[in-house]
Coordinates of C-alpha atoms in Angstrom, one line a residue:
X3 CA -63.2 -85.9 -73.2
X4 CA -62.5 -83.0 -75.7
X5 CA -58.9 -84.8 -76.8
X6 CA -60.1 -88.5 -77.5
X7 CA -62.8 -86.6 -79.6
X8 CA -60.7 -84.5 -81.4
X9 CA -56.6 -85.5 -81.6
X10 CA -56.8 -86.9 -84.9
X11 CA -57.9 -83.5 -86.4
X12 CA -55.8 -81.5 -84.0
X13 CA -52.6 -83.5 -85.1
X14 CA -53.5 -83.4 -89.1
X15 CA -51.6 -80.5 -89.8
X16 CA -48.3 -81.4 -87.9
X17 CA -48.3 -85.2 -88.5
X18 CA -45.5 -85.0 -91.2
X19 CA -42.9 -82.8 -88.5
X20 CA -43.8 -83.2 -85.3
X21 CA -44.7 -86.3 -82.7
X22 CA -48.1 -86.1 -81.6
X23 CA -48.8 -88.4 -78.5
X24 CA -51.0 -88.5 -75.6
X25 CA -48.8 -88.6 -72.2
X26 CA -51.9 -88.9 -70.2
X27 CA -55.2 -89.1 -70.6
X28 CA -55.6 -85.3 -70.2
X29 CA -52.2 -84.5 -72.3
X30 CA -52.0 -84.5 -75.9
X31 CA -48.1 -83.5 -76.3
X32 CA -46.4 -81.9 -79.3
X33 CA -42.6 -82.3 -80.2
X34 CA -40.2 -82.0 -82.8
X35 CA -39.6 -85.6 -84.8
X36 CA -36.6 -87.3 -83.2
X37 CA -37.0 -85.5 -79.7
X38 CA -38.4 -88.5 -77.8
X39 CA -37.3 -90.9 -75.1
X40 CA -35.5 -93.1 -77.1
X41 CA -33.4 -90.4 -78.4
X42 CA -32.5 -89.1 -75.2
X43 CA -31.6 -92.6 -73.6
X44 CA -29.3 -93.3 -76.9
X45 CA -27.5 -89.6 -76.5
X46 CA -27.1 -90.2 -72.9
X47 CA -26.0 -93.8 -72.6
X48 CA -23.6 -94.6 -76.0
X49 CA -21.0 -92.5 -75.3
X50 CA -20.7 -94.3 -71.8
X51 CA -20.1 -97.3 -73.6
X52 CA -23.9 -98.7 -73.1
X53 CA -25.7 -100.1 -76.1
X54 CA -29.4 -100.8 -76.2
X55 CA -29.0 -104.6 -75.2
X56 CA -28.0 -102.9 -72.0
X57 CA -31.2 -101.3 -71.5
X58 CA -34.1 -102.2 -69.7
X59 CA -37.0 -99.2 -70.2
X60 CA -40.3 -98.7 -68.3
X61 CA -43.2 -96.9 -69.4
X62 CA -46.9 -96.3 -69.3
X63 CA -48.1 -93.9 -71.9
X64 CA -47.5 -93.1 -75.6
X65 CA -44.3 -90.8 -74.9
X66 CA -42.6 -94.0 -73.6
X67 CA -43.0 -96.1 -76.5
X68 CA -40.5 -95.0 -78.5
X69 CA -37.8 -95.8 -75.4
X70 CA -39.4 -99.2 -75.0
X71 CA -39.2 -100.2 -78.6
X72 CA -35.5 -99.0 -78.6
X73 CA -34.5 -100.7 -75.2
X74 CA -33.2 -104.4 -75.2
X75 CA -36.1 -105.1 -73.0
X76 CA -38.9 -102.7 -72.8
X77 CA -40.8 -102.7 -70.0
X78 CA -45.1 -101.9 -69.8
X79 CA -46.7 -100.8 -66.6
X80 CA -49.5 -102.6 -65.6
X81 CA -51.4 -99.3 -66.1
X82 CA -50.2 -98.7 -69.1
X83 CA -52.2 -97.9 -72.2
X84 CA -53.1 -100.9 -74.6
X85 CA -50.6 -99.7 -77.1
X86 CA -47.6 -99.4 -75.0
X87 CA -48.6 -103.3 -73.9
X88 CA -48.6 -104.3 -77.1
X89 CA -45.2 -103.3 -77.9
X90 CA -43.6 -104.4 -74.7
X91 CA -41.6 -107.5 -74.1
X92 CA -42.7 -107.9 -70.6
X93 CA -45.7 -106.2 -68.6
X94 CA -45.0 -105.8 -64.8
X95 CA -47.4 -104.7 -62.1
X96 CA -48.7 -101.3 -62.1
X97 CA -47.2 -98.0 -60.4
X98 CA -49.3 -98.6 -57.3
X99 CA -48.1 -102.0 -56.9
X100 CA -44.2 -101.4 -57.2
X101 CA -44.2 -102.9 -60.5
X102 CA -40.5 -101.5 -61.4
X103 CA -39.0 -103.3 -58.4
X104 CA -41.2 -106.7 -59.7
X105 CA -40.0 -106.8 -63.1
X106 CA -36.1 -106.0 -61.9
X107 CA -36.6 -108.9 -59.7
X108 CA -37.7 -111.2 -62.1
X109 CA -35.7 -109.9 -65.1
X110 CA -32.4 -109.9 -63.8
X111 CA -32.5 -113.2 -61.3

C-alpha cells in the first residue's frame, strides 16, 4: 500500500536516469536506463541470427513491458497488470492456468 501511494515521489529524483517499475505489487525496482528485458533478449538472440520477428515474449508485470513491445508477438498473461495487457498483441490465460502452453498452442498452429 505504501509503494502504491508513494512510488511517483520515490522515482522523481531518478526519472531521467533510471527505469523505475513495479515488478509485483510489493516490488518497485530501479535499474539503469537500457538495462531491461528487451535489451537482454536483443543481446542474447541477435548474435544467433534471430530477429525480433522470430520472438514471442510472455509477461505479467511492468518490467516485462519492454520485452513484450520488442518481440514480434508480445503476450500478456491473464493475471498481468492492465498496463501490460494494453500493449500486448495477445492475452492468454493466467500463470495458474498454463497460459503459456495455451498461447503457444494457439499462436503456433
